[in-house]
mmCIF file of N, CA and C in Angstrom:
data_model
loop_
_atom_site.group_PDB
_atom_site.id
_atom_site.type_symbol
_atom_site.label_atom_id
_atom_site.label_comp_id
_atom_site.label_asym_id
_atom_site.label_seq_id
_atom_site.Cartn_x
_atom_site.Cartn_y
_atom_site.Cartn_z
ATOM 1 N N UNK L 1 0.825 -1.204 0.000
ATOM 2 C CA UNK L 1 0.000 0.000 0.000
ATOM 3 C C UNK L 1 0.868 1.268 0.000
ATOM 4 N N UNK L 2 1.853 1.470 0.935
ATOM 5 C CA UNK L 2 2.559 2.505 1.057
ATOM 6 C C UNK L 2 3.470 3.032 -0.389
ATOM 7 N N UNK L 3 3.779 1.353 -1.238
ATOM 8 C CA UNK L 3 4.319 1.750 -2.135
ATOM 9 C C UNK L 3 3.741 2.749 -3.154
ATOM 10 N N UNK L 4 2.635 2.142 -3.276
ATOM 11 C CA UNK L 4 1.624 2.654 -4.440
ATOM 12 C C UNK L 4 1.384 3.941 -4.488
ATOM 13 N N UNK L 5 0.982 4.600 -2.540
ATOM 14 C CA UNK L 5 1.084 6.131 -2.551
ATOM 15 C C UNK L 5 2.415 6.620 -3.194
ATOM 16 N N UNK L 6 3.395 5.932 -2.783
ATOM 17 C CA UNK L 6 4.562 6.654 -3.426
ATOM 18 C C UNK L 6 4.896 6.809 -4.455
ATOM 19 N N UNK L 7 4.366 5.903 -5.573
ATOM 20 C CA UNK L 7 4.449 6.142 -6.723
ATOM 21 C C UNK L 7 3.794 7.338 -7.458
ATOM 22 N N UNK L 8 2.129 7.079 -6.592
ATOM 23 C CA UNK L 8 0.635 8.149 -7.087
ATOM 24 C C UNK L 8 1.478 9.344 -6.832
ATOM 25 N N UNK L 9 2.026 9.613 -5.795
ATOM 26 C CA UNK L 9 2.482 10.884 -5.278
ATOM 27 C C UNK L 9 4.002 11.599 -6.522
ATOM 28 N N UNK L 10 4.751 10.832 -6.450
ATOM 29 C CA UNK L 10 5.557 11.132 -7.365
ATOM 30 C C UNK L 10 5.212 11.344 -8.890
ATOM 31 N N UNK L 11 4.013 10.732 -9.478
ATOM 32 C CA UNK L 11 3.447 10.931 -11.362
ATOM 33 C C UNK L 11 2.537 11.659 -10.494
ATOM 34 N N UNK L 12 2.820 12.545 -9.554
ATOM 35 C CA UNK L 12 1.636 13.848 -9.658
ATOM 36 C C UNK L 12 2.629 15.040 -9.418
ATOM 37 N N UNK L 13 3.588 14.808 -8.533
ATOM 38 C CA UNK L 13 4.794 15.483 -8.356
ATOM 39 C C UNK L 13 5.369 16.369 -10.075
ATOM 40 N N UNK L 14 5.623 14.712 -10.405
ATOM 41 C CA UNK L 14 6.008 14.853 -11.975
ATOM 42 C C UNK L 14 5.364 15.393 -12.658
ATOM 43 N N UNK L 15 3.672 15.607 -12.516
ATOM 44 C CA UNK L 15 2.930 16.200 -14.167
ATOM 45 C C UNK L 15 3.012 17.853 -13.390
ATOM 46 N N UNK L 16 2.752 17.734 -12.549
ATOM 47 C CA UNK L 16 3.042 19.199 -12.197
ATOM 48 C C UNK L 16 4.479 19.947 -12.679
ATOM 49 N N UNK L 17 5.339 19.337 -12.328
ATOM 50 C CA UNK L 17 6.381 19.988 -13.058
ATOM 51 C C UNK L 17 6.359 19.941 -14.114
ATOM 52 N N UNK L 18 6.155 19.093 -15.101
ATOM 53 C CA UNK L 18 5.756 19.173 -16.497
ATOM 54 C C UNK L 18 4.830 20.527 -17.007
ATOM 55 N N UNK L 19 3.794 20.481 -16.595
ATOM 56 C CA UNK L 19 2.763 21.546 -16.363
ATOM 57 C C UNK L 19 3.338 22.691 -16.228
ATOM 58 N N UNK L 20 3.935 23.208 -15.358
ATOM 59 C CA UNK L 20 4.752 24.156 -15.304
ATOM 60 C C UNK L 20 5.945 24.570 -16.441
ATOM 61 N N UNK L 21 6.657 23.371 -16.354
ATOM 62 C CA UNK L 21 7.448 23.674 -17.237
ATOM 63 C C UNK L 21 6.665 23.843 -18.805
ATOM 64 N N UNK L 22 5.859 23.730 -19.488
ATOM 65 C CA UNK L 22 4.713 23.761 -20.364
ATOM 66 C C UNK L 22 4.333 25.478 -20.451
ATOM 67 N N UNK L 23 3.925 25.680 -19.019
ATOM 68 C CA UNK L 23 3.617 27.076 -19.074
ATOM 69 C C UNK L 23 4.582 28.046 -19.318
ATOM 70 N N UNK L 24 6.037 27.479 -18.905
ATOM 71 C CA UNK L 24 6.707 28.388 -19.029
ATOM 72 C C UNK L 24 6.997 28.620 -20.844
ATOM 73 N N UNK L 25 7.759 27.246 -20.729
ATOM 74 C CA UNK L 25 7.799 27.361 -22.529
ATOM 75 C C UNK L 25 6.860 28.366 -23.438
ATOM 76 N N UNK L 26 5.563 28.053 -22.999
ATOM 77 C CA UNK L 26 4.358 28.670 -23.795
ATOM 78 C C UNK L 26 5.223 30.379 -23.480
ATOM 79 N N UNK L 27 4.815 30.989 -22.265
ATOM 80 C CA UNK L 27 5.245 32.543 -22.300
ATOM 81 C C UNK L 27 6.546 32.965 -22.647
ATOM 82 N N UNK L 28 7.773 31.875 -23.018
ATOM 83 C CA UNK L 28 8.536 32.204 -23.543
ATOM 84 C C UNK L 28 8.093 32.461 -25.132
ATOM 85 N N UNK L 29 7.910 31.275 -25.625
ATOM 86 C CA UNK L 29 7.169 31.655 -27.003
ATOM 87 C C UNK L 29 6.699 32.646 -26.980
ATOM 88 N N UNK L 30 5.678 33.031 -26.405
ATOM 89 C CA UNK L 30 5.090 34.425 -26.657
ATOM 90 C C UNK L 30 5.594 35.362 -26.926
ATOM 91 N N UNK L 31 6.304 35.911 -25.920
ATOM 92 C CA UNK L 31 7.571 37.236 -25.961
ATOM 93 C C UNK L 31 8.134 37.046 -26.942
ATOM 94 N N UNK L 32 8.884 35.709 -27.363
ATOM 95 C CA UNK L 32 9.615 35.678 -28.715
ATOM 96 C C UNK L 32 8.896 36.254 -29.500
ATOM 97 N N UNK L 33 7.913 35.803 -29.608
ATOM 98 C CA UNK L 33 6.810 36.171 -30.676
ATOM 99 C C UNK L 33 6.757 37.792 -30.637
ATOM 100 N N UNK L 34 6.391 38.511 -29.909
ATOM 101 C CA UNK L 34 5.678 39.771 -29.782
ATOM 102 C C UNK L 34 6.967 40.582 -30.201
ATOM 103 N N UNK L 35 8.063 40.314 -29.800
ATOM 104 C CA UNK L 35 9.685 40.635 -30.298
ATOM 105 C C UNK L 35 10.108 41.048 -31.817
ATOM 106 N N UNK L 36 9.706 39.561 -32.465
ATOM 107 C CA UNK L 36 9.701 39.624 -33.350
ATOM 108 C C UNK L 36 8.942 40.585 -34.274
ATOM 109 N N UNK L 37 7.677 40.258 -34.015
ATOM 110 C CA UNK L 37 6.184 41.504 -34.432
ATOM 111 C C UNK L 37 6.647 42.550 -34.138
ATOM 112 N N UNK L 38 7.726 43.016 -32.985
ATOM 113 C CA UNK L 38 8.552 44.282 -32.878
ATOM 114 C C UNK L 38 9.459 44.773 -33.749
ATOM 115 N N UNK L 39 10.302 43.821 -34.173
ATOM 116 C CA UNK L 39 11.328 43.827 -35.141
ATOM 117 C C UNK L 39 10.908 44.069 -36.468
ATOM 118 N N UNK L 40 9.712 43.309 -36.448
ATOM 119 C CA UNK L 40 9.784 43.666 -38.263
ATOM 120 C C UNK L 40 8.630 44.875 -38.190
ATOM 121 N N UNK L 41 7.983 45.445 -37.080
ATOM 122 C CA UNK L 41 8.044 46.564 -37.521
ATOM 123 C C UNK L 41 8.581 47.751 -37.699
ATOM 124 N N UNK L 42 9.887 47.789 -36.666
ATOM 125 C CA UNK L 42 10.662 48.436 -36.485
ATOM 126 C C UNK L 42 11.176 48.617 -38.441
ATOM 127 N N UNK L 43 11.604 47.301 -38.694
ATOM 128 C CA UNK L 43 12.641 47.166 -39.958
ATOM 129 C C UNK L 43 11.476 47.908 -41.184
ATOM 130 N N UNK L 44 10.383 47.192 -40.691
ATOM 131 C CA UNK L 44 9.348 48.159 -42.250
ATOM 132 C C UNK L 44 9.193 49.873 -42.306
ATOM 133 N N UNK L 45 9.155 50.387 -40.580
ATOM 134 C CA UNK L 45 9.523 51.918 -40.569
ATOM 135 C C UNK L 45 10.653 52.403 -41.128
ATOM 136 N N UNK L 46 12.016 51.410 -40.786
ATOM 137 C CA UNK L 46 13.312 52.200 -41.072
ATOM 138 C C UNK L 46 13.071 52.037 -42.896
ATOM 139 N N UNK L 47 12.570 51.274 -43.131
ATOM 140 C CA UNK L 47 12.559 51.345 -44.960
ATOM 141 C C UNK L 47 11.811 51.766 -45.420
ATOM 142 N N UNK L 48 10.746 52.635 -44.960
ATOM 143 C CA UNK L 48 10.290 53.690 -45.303
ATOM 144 C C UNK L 48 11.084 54.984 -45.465
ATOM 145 N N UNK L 49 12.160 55.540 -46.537
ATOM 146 C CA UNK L 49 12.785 56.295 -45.561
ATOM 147 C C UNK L 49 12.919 57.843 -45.584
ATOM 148 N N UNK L 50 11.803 58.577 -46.018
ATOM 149 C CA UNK L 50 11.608 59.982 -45.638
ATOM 150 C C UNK L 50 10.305 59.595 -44.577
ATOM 151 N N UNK L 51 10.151 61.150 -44.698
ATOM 152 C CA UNK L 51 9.117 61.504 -43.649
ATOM 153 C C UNK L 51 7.932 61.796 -44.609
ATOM 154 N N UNK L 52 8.257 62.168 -45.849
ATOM 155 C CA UNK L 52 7.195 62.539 -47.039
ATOM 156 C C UNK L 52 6.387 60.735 -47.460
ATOM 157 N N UNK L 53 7.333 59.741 -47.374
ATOM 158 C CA UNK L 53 6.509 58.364 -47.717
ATOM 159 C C UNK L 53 5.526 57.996 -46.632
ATOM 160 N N UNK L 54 5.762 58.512 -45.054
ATOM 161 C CA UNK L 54 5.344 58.297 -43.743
ATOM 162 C C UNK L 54 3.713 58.638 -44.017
ATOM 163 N N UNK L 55 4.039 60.197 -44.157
ATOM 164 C CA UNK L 55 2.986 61.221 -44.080
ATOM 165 C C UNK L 55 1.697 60.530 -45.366
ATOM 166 N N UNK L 56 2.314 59.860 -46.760
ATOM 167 C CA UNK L 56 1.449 59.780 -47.479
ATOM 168 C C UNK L 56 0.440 57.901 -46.944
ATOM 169 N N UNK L 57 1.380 58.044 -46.484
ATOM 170 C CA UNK L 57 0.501 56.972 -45.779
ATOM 171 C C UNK L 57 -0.658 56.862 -44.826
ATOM 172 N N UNK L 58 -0.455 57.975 -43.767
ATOM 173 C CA UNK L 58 -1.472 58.135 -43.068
ATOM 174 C C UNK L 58 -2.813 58.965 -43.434
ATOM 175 N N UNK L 59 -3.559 58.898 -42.789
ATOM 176 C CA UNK L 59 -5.052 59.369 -42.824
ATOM 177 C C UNK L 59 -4.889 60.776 -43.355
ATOM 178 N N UNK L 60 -5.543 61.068 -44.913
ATOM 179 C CA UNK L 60 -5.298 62.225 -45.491
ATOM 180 C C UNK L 60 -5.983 63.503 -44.555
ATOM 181 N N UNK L 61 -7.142 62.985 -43.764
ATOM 182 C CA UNK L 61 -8.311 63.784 -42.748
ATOM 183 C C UNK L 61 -7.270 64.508 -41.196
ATOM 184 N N UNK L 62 -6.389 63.582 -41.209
ATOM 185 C CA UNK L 62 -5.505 63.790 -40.166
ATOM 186 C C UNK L 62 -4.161 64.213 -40.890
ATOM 187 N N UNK L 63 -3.720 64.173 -41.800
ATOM 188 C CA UNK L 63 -2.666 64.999 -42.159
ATOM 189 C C UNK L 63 -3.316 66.800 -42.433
ATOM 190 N N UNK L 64 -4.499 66.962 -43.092
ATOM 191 C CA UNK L 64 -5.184 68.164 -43.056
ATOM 192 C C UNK L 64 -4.675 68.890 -42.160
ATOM 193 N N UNK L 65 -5.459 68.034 -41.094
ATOM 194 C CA UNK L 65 -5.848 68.860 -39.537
ATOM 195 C C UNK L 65 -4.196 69.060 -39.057
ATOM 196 N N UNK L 66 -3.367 68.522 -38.945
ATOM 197 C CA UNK L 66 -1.795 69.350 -38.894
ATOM 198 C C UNK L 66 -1.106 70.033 -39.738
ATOM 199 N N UNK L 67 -1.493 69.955 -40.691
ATOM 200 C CA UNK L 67 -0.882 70.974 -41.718
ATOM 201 C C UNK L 67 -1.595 72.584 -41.005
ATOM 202 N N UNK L 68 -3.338 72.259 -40.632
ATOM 203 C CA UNK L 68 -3.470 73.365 -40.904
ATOM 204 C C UNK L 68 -3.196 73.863 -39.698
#
């Protein structure tokens, strides 16, 4: 009997750390992820490269209203 708890106890020990370690992986992924989605927007601004390609891009209603 005693053995058996010890086993139950340890493959619960174990999925928990698994579990965990699972979660972590996952929020590492993430950040990688969101990093990246950082990077390449960073890289698509810098290759835009005046301020005149910027401007024709945005909302003609909102370039108005600062010009005027």
């Amino acid at each position: 009997m005693v053995s058996s708890y010890a086993s139950t106890r340890s493959f619960f020990i174990k999925d928990a750390s698994s579990l965990a370690n699972g979660q972590r992986q996952k929020s590492v992924a993430q950040a990688h992820g969101a990093l990246q989605k950082r990077l390449s927007n960073s890289e698509r601004w810098s290759k835009e490269k005046t301020t005149r390609d910027r401007w024709k891009k945005m909302d003609p209603v909102l370039v108005q209203k600062k010009v005027e």
